[in-house]
Short mmCIF file of C-alpha atoms and ligand atoms in Angstrom, two decimals:
data_model
loop_
_atom_site.label_atom_id
_atom_site.label_comp_id
_atom_site.label_asym_id
_atom_site.label_seq_id
_atom_site.Cartn_x
_atom_site.Cartn_y
_atom_site.Cartn_z
CA MET A 257 -70.19 222.91 -96.70
CA HIS A 258 -67.65 223.79 -94.03
CA GLN A 259 -68.22 220.43 -92.33
CA GLN A 260 -67.89 218.58 -95.60
CA LEU A 261 -64.60 220.29 -96.31
CA GLN A 262 -63.30 219.43 -92.87
CA ARG A 263 -64.21 215.77 -93.25
CA PHE A 264 -62.53 215.67 -96.65
CA ARG A 265 -59.36 217.13 -95.18
CA MET A 266 -59.33 214.66 -92.29
CA GLU A 267 -59.74 211.70 -94.65
CA GLU A 268 -57.21 213.10 -97.05
CA ARG A 269 -54.43 213.40 -94.49
CA ASN A 270 -52.23 210.32 -94.46
CA LYS A 271 -51.58 208.49 -91.22
CA THR A 272 -48.34 209.35 -89.49
CA LEU A 273 -45.87 206.59 -88.65
CA GLY A 274 -46.55 207.24 -84.95
CA GLU A 275 -50.29 206.72 -85.45
CA PHE A 276 -49.67 203.62 -87.54
CA ILE A 277 -47.42 202.06 -84.89
CA ILE A 278 -50.00 202.60 -82.15
CA GLU A 279 -52.83 201.26 -84.32
CA ASN A 280 -50.93 198.13 -85.27
CA GLN A 281 -49.31 197.31 -81.96
CA ASN A 282 -51.93 194.72 -81.08
CA ALA A 283 -51.53 192.84 -84.36
CA PHE A 284 -48.17 191.68 -83.10
CA GLN A 285 -48.23 188.42 -81.20
CA TYR A 286 -46.12 189.52 -78.25
CA SER A 287 -47.44 193.05 -78.08
CA SER A 288 -45.81 194.41 -74.97
CA GLY A 289 -45.02 197.66 -76.76
CA GLU A 290 -41.28 196.97 -76.87
CA LEU A 291 -41.21 196.31 -80.58
CA SER A 292 -43.17 199.51 -81.20
CA ARG A 293 -40.61 201.39 -79.13
CA ILE A 294 -37.80 199.92 -81.23
CA ILE A 295 -39.48 201.12 -84.45
CA ASN A 296 -39.98 204.49 -82.77
CA SER A 297 -36.26 204.71 -81.94
CA ILE A 298 -35.32 203.81 -85.49
CA ARG A 299 -37.70 206.52 -86.69
CA LEU A 300 -35.94 209.06 -84.48
CA ALA A 301 -32.41 207.97 -85.43
CA ALA A 302 -33.38 207.99 -89.12
CA LYS A 303 -34.43 211.64 -88.84
CA VAL A 304 -31.12 212.58 -87.22
CA VAL A 305 -29.10 210.71 -89.85
CA ASN A 306 -31.27 212.15 -92.62
CA TYR A 307 -30.44 215.64 -91.43
CA LYS A 308 -26.70 214.93 -91.58
CA VAL A 309 -26.83 213.05 -94.91
CA ASN A 310 -28.65 215.98 -96.50
CA LYS A 311 -26.00 218.38 -95.29
CA ALA A 312 -23.18 216.20 -96.62
CA GLY A 313 -22.55 218.40 -99.63
CA LEU A 314 -22.77 221.62 -97.65
CA VAL A 315 -20.50 221.19 -94.71
CA ASP A 316 -17.15 219.67 -94.29
CA ILE A 317 -18.17 216.27 -93.03
CA VAL A 318 -17.55 214.19 -96.10
CA GLY A 319 -14.29 212.30 -96.13
CA ALA A 320 -12.38 209.61 -94.44
CA ALA A 321 -12.65 209.10 -90.70
CA GLY A 322 -9.42 210.04 -88.99
CA GLU A 323 -8.82 213.10 -91.17
CA GLN A 324 -9.28 216.63 -89.87
CA ASN A 325 -11.67 219.22 -91.25
CA ILE A 326 -10.76 222.88 -91.78
CA GLN A 327 -11.61 223.74 -88.19
CA GLY A 328 -9.01 221.22 -87.10
CA GLU A 329 -11.70 218.92 -85.73
CA ASP A 330 -11.52 215.22 -86.36
CA GLN A 331 -13.65 214.32 -89.32
CA GLN A 332 -16.18 211.67 -88.87
CA LYS A 333 -17.32 209.64 -91.80
CA LEU A 334 -21.06 209.57 -92.17
CA ASP A 335 -21.28 205.82 -91.74
CA VAL A 336 -19.43 206.09 -88.42
CA TYR A 337 -21.76 208.92 -87.41
CA ALA A 338 -24.89 206.96 -88.42
CA ASN A 339 -23.63 203.96 -86.48
CA GLU A 340 -23.26 206.04 -83.32
CA VAL A 341 -26.68 207.65 -83.74
CA PHE A 342 -28.54 204.37 -84.15
CA ILE A 343 -26.64 202.64 -81.34
CA GLN A 344 -27.03 205.56 -78.91
CA THR A 345 -30.73 205.94 -79.67
CA LEU A 346 -31.38 202.26 -79.02
CA ILE A 347 -29.26 202.25 -75.86
CA ASN A 348 -30.74 205.46 -74.44
CA ARG A 349 -34.26 204.14 -74.68
CA GLU A 350 -33.35 200.88 -72.95
CA ILE A 351 -35.34 198.68 -75.27
CA VAL A 352 -32.84 196.19 -76.65
CA CYS A 353 -30.49 193.72 -75.00
CA GLY A 354 -27.99 193.62 -77.85
CA ILE A 355 -26.95 195.30 -81.08
CA ALA A 356 -24.85 194.04 -84.00
CA SER A 357 -23.68 196.39 -86.72
CA GLU A 358 -21.70 196.21 -89.93
CA GLU A 359 -19.47 198.87 -88.38
CA ASN A 360 -18.56 196.84 -85.27
CA ASP A 361 -16.47 193.67 -85.29
CA ASP A 362 -18.34 192.23 -82.34
CA PHE A 363 -21.88 192.56 -81.02
CA ILE A 364 -22.73 195.04 -78.25
CA THR A 365 -24.32 193.87 -75.02
CA VAL A 366 -26.88 196.30 -73.62
CA ALA A 367 -27.33 195.66 -69.92
CA GLY A 368 -30.02 198.27 -69.25
CA GLY A 369 -29.99 200.99 -66.58
CA ASP A 370 -30.43 198.62 -63.65
CA ASN A 371 -28.01 196.13 -65.19
CA SER A 372 -30.86 193.65 -65.39
CA HIS A 373 -30.46 192.48 -69.01
CA SER A 374 -34.23 192.39 -69.00
CA ASN A 375 -34.97 193.43 -72.57
CA LYS A 376 -36.12 190.88 -75.11
CA TYR A 377 -34.92 192.05 -78.49
CA VAL A 378 -31.68 192.28 -80.44
CA VAL A 379 -31.23 194.61 -83.41
CA LEU A 380 -28.84 193.91 -86.29
CA MET A 381 -28.15 196.73 -88.71
CA ASP A 382 -26.15 198.27 -91.46
CA PRO A 383 -26.35 201.91 -90.34
CA LEU A 384 -25.38 203.45 -93.68
CA ASP A 385 -25.22 201.04 -96.57
CA GLY A 386 -23.65 202.16 -99.84
CA SER A 387 -21.93 205.02 -98.05
CA SER A 388 -19.28 205.33 -100.78
CA ASN A 389 -22.12 206.86 -102.81
CA ILE A 390 -22.47 209.87 -100.52
CA ASP A 391 -19.54 211.72 -102.05
CA VAL A 392 -21.35 211.67 -105.40
CA ASN A 393 -24.81 212.55 -104.08
CA VAL A 394 -26.38 209.14 -104.65
CA SER A 395 -29.00 207.72 -102.29
CA VAL A 396 -27.89 205.56 -99.39
CA GLY A 397 -29.79 203.64 -96.78
CA THR A 398 -30.05 202.10 -93.33
CA ILE A 399 -31.06 198.44 -93.05
CA PHE A 400 -32.26 196.78 -89.83
CA SER A 401 -33.45 193.44 -88.55
CA VAL A 402 -35.03 192.60 -85.18
CA PHE A 403 -35.09 189.24 -83.37
CA ARG A 404 -36.32 188.05 -80.01
CA ARG A 405 -33.41 186.80 -77.98
CA VAL A 406 -33.10 183.03 -77.53
CA THR A 407 -31.07 183.12 -74.30
CA PRO A 408 -32.89 183.66 -70.98
CA ILE A 409 -33.99 187.18 -70.06
CA GLY A 410 -31.89 188.47 -67.19
CA THR A 411 -28.62 187.16 -68.61
CA PRO A 412 -26.23 188.98 -70.97
CA VAL A 413 -26.87 188.25 -74.66
CA THR A 414 -24.63 185.76 -76.43
CA ILE A 415 -23.71 185.25 -80.08
CA GLN A 416 -26.58 182.72 -80.29
CA ASP A 417 -29.08 185.57 -79.98
CA PHE A 418 -27.71 187.02 -83.21
CA LEU A 419 -27.09 183.85 -85.22
CA GLN A 420 -30.74 183.11 -85.89
CA PRO A 421 -32.16 182.25 -89.29
CA GLY A 422 -34.10 185.05 -90.99
CA THR A 423 -37.39 183.18 -90.56
CA GLN A 424 -37.18 184.17 -86.87
CA GLN A 425 -37.16 187.92 -87.60
CA VAL A 426 -39.96 189.82 -85.88
CA ALA A 427 -39.36 193.03 -87.80
CA ALA A 428 -37.12 194.34 -90.54
CA GLY A 429 -36.87 197.38 -92.69
CA TYR A 430 -34.84 200.04 -94.33
CA VAL A 431 -34.57 203.78 -94.52
CA ILE A 432 -33.75 205.31 -97.88
CA TYR A 433 -32.18 208.74 -97.86
CA GLY A 434 -33.19 209.63 -101.40
CA THR A 435 -34.94 212.41 -103.26
CA SER A 436 -37.27 212.02 -100.34
CA THR A 437 -36.51 210.04 -97.20
CA MET A 438 -38.58 206.94 -96.60
CA LEU A 439 -38.85 204.35 -93.88
CA VAL A 440 -40.13 200.99 -95.14
CA TYR A 441 -40.71 198.15 -92.71
CA THR A 442 -42.54 194.95 -91.92
CA THR A 443 -43.48 193.14 -88.75
CA GLY A 444 -44.73 190.17 -90.74
CA HIS A 445 -48.04 191.74 -91.71
CA GLY A 446 -47.15 193.17 -95.10
CA VAL A 447 -44.85 196.04 -95.95
CA ASN A 448 -45.60 199.71 -95.43
CA GLY A 449 -43.64 202.74 -96.55
CA PHE A 450 -43.59 206.14 -94.85
CA THR A 451 -42.25 209.33 -96.39
CA LEU A 452 -40.64 212.02 -94.27
CA ASN A 453 -42.03 215.52 -94.54
CA PRO A 454 -38.78 217.35 -93.75
CA ALA A 455 -40.54 220.63 -93.00
CA ILE A 456 -42.18 219.20 -89.90
CA GLY A 457 -40.06 216.10 -89.30
CA THR A 458 -42.94 213.65 -89.54
CA PHE A 459 -43.15 210.38 -91.49
CA TYR A 460 -46.47 209.84 -93.26
CA LEU A 461 -47.87 206.57 -94.61
CA SER A 462 -47.35 207.09 -98.33
CA HIS A 463 -46.97 203.51 -99.61
CA PRO A 464 -49.43 201.23 -97.79
CA ASN A 465 -49.19 197.49 -98.37
CA MET A 466 -46.30 197.56 -100.84
CA LYS A 467 -46.18 194.66 -103.31
CA TYR A 468 -43.59 193.55 -105.83
CA PRO A 469 -45.07 193.08 -109.29
CA LYS A 470 -44.92 189.27 -109.86
CA ASP A 471 -42.87 189.92 -113.01
CA GLY A 472 -40.62 192.77 -113.94
CA THR A 473 -38.35 194.03 -116.67
CA ILE A 474 -35.41 195.40 -114.66
CA TYR A 475 -32.29 193.46 -113.76
CA SER A 476 -29.73 194.98 -111.37
CA ILE A 477 -26.27 193.48 -111.19
CA ASN A 478 -22.72 194.79 -111.40
CA GLU A 479 -22.09 193.52 -114.91
CA GLY A 480 -18.51 194.75 -114.82
CA ASN A 481 -17.79 191.55 -112.91
CA TYR A 482 -19.33 189.38 -115.66
CA VAL A 483 -16.23 187.33 -116.41
CA HIS A 484 -15.99 186.37 -112.73
CA PHE A 485 -19.62 185.23 -112.38
CA PRO A 486 -20.77 181.60 -112.07
CA GLN A 487 -22.12 180.09 -115.30
CA GLY A 488 -25.76 180.15 -114.09
CA VAL A 489 -25.61 183.94 -113.58
CA LYS A 490 -23.95 184.46 -116.97
CA ASP A 491 -26.70 182.40 -118.60
CA TYR A 492 -29.41 184.35 -116.79
CA ILE A 493 -27.90 187.68 -117.90
CA LYS A 494 -27.91 186.46 -121.50
CA TYR A 495 -31.56 185.43 -121.03
CA CYS A 496 -32.36 188.97 -119.76
CA GLN A 497 -30.74 190.44 -122.87
CA LEU A 498 -32.44 188.16 -125.39
CA GLU A 499 -35.01 189.71 -127.73
CA GLU A 500 -38.15 187.72 -126.97
CA GLY A 501 -41.53 188.58 -125.39
CA ASN A 502 -40.97 191.46 -122.94
CA ARG A 503 -37.20 191.09 -123.24
CA PRO A 504 -34.56 192.43 -123.47
CA TYR A 505 -34.95 193.71 -119.94
CA THR A 506 -33.63 197.06 -118.77
CA SER A 507 -30.41 197.10 -116.78
CA ARG A 508 -30.40 199.43 -113.74
CA TYR A 509 -27.68 199.26 -111.10
CA ILE A 510 -27.09 202.06 -108.63
CA GLY A 511 -24.68 200.11 -106.46
CA SER A 512 -26.65 201.08 -103.39
CA LEU A 513 -28.62 198.05 -102.23
CA VAL A 514 -31.47 199.96 -100.59
CA SER A 515 -32.03 202.13 -103.65
CA ASP A 516 -31.85 199.24 -106.12
CA MET A 517 -34.16 197.16 -103.97
CA HIS A 518 -36.64 199.99 -103.44
CA ARG A 519 -36.88 200.76 -107.15
CA ASN A 520 -37.30 197.11 -108.08
CA MET A 521 -40.02 196.60 -105.48
CA ILE A 522 -42.01 199.48 -106.92
CA LYS A 523 -41.37 198.82 -110.60
CA GLY A 524 -40.70 195.07 -110.73
CA GLY A 525 -37.20 193.73 -111.07
CA ILE A 526 -34.44 191.51 -109.76
CA TYR A 527 -31.30 192.42 -107.80
CA ILE A 528 -28.38 190.01 -107.93
CA TYR A 529 -25.07 190.06 -106.08
CA PRO A 530 -23.68 186.63 -106.87
CA THR A 531 -20.53 184.83 -105.86
CA SER A 532 -17.65 185.51 -108.19
CA SER A 533 -14.04 184.47 -108.43
CA LYS A 534 -13.32 187.88 -106.81
CA ALA A 535 -15.85 187.41 -104.00
CA PRO A 536 -16.20 183.64 -103.57
CA LYS A 537 -18.85 183.96 -100.85
CA GLY A 538 -20.61 186.97 -102.37
CA LYS A 539 -20.32 190.49 -100.98
CA LEU A 540 -23.47 191.21 -99.02
CA ARG A 541 -23.90 190.23 -95.40
CA LEU A 542 -26.53 187.69 -94.44
CA LEU A 543 -27.54 189.08 -91.07
CA TYR A 544 -28.03 192.79 -91.58
CA GLU A 545 -28.32 193.20 -95.36
CA CYS A 546 -29.83 190.08 -96.93
CA ASN A 547 -32.13 188.76 -94.16
CA PRO A 548 -33.98 192.03 -93.60
CA MET A 549 -34.30 192.63 -97.35
CA ALA A 550 -35.50 189.04 -97.80
CA PHE A 551 -38.16 189.49 -95.09
CA ILE A 552 -39.36 192.68 -96.79
CA ALA A 553 -39.29 190.99 -100.22
CA GLU A 554 -41.31 187.98 -99.09
CA GLN A 555 -43.80 190.14 -97.23
CA ALA A 556 -44.22 192.12 -100.46
CA GLY A 557 -44.88 188.96 -102.50
CA GLY A 558 -41.33 188.74 -103.87
CA LYS A 559 -38.63 186.14 -103.39
CA ALA A 560 -35.11 186.13 -101.94
CA SER A 561 -32.62 183.36 -102.46
CA ASN A 562 -28.92 182.55 -102.53
CA GLY A 563 -29.43 181.17 -106.03
CA TYR A 564 -30.51 177.76 -104.77
CA ARG A 565 -32.45 178.16 -101.55
CA ARG A 566 -34.41 180.63 -99.45
CA ILE A 567 -32.17 183.23 -97.79
CA MET A 568 -34.24 183.26 -94.59
CA GLU A 569 -33.72 179.53 -93.99
CA ILE A 570 -29.92 179.74 -93.95
CA GLN A 571 -28.55 179.00 -90.47
CA PRO A 572 -25.93 181.72 -89.84
CA THR A 573 -22.58 180.68 -88.47
CA GLU A 574 -20.90 184.08 -88.05
CA LEU A 575 -21.91 187.68 -87.47
CA HIS A 576 -20.48 189.15 -90.67
CA GLN A 577 -21.20 186.17 -92.90
CA ARG A 578 -21.49 186.88 -96.62
CA VAL A 579 -23.94 185.22 -99.00
CA PRO A 580 -24.83 185.48 -102.67
CA PHE A 581 -28.12 187.35 -103.00
CA PHE A 582 -30.93 187.11 -105.57
CA CYS A 583 -33.91 189.22 -104.59
CA GLY A 584 -36.92 190.69 -106.32
CA SER A 585 -40.07 189.92 -108.26
CA TYR A 586 -41.11 186.34 -107.58
CA ASN A 587 -41.08 185.01 -111.14
CA MET A 588 -37.78 186.68 -111.99
CA VAL A 589 -35.95 185.19 -108.99
CA GLN A 590 -37.48 181.81 -109.73
CA LYS A 591 -36.23 182.05 -113.32
CA ALA A 592 -32.72 183.02 -112.17
CA GLU A 593 -32.74 180.04 -109.80
CA SER A 594 -33.63 177.73 -112.68
CA PHE A 595 -30.52 178.93 -114.55
CA MET A 596 -28.39 178.36 -111.44
CA GLU A 597 -29.77 174.86 -111.07
CA ALA A 598 -29.23 174.03 -114.74
CA ALA A 599 -25.59 175.12 -114.59
CA LYS A 600 -24.80 173.23 -111.39
P1 LIG B 108 -21.17 198.44 -98.20
O1 LIG B 108 -21.91 197.72 -97.11
O2 LIG B 108 -19.69 198.40 -98.02
O3 LIG B 108 -21.72 199.82 -98.42
O4 LIG B 108 -21.40 197.58 -99.54
C1 LIG B 108 -22.69 197.20 -99.88
C2 LIG B 108 -23.02 197.80 -101.21
C3 LIG B 108 -24.45 197.63 -101.62
O5 LIG B 108 -25.24 198.70 -101.21
C4 LIG B 108 -24.35 197.57 -103.10
O6 LIG B 108 -25.45 196.93 -103.67
C5 LIG B 108 -23.08 196.85 -103.32
O7 LIG B 108 -22.28 197.09 -102.19
C6 LIG B 108 -22.34 197.34 -104.52
O8 LIG B 108 -21.16 196.63 -104.66
P2 LIG B 108 -20.29 196.74 -105.98
O9 LIG B 108 -19.69 198.10 -105.99
O10 LIG B 108 -19.27 195.64 -105.85
O11 LIG B 108 -21.21 196.50 -107.16
MG1 LIG B 109 -23.46 197.50 -96.22
#
């Protein structure tokens, strides 16, 4: 009886992220352990940022960078703080040769302790996406993308190491600081989600092998911009609202990419941030917002496109490049693309 109970408890306990990383290290084609160490660093930085994000309403750290808090200390905006935490964690562990961030105009070269430039990977990230939502207690997220460098090991990284198409990503993921904090990532072998137990600071595998439903009934777009949208998007929105079959669909838009994406992946839906006359190239950034989300989406059986073609096949030309973004349940994105094509 006692033994039976013990076995039940062992089986019942979910795997921790640490255990999962070790178990899956060999599934990765260049398994030198470096990629695992990068995921481990992101796990650590996510916990630190999570701690601060959760305190945002309690202590005087919300507000614009450059202002002073009541103690007369310089205030630091949470996105600036998150940026520093992720960058410092990656630098301290000496596992990457370069970092690009939404918060930094240029990429950072990481030489390594012996100045050898011997690490193989670059990380691109948006350390705290949707951070304008923090002041109103809405979930925000971190998004990251990992590539192998293309320039020779032993030399400083160049912009070419960062301007790679998304198909070359070796890992990507996001952290959602929500009602619970989750880390969701892929290394090209499906998508797995881990939930943080804040009491003990451990991520547990809570959402193994995440899959987008092939179809969905949620569409997420900032409809306030309707008049500025291209005709194909207007037509698709009208299609979503038509009474026929399982339509009209439900409209859900948080305005926090990670949260909208996460909900749609679990429930089935499409997220769209199109071009508009206000944002002629779109708003979201190809390298550290759209590519990692596209990798996750495809690994979860979904689809990610710029309205006409696969996001991950776009050859980037600049670090902070913007693209229109259609991402979600496979059939929904395909349908939206057909409206874009028809209105060309
Ligand atoms: P940010 O990187 O400045 O935070 O902007 C990205 C955010 C996304 O999280 C969100 O989906 C989008 O901007 C919302 O934009 P809008 O307010 O124009 O609808
Ligand atoms: Mg962002």
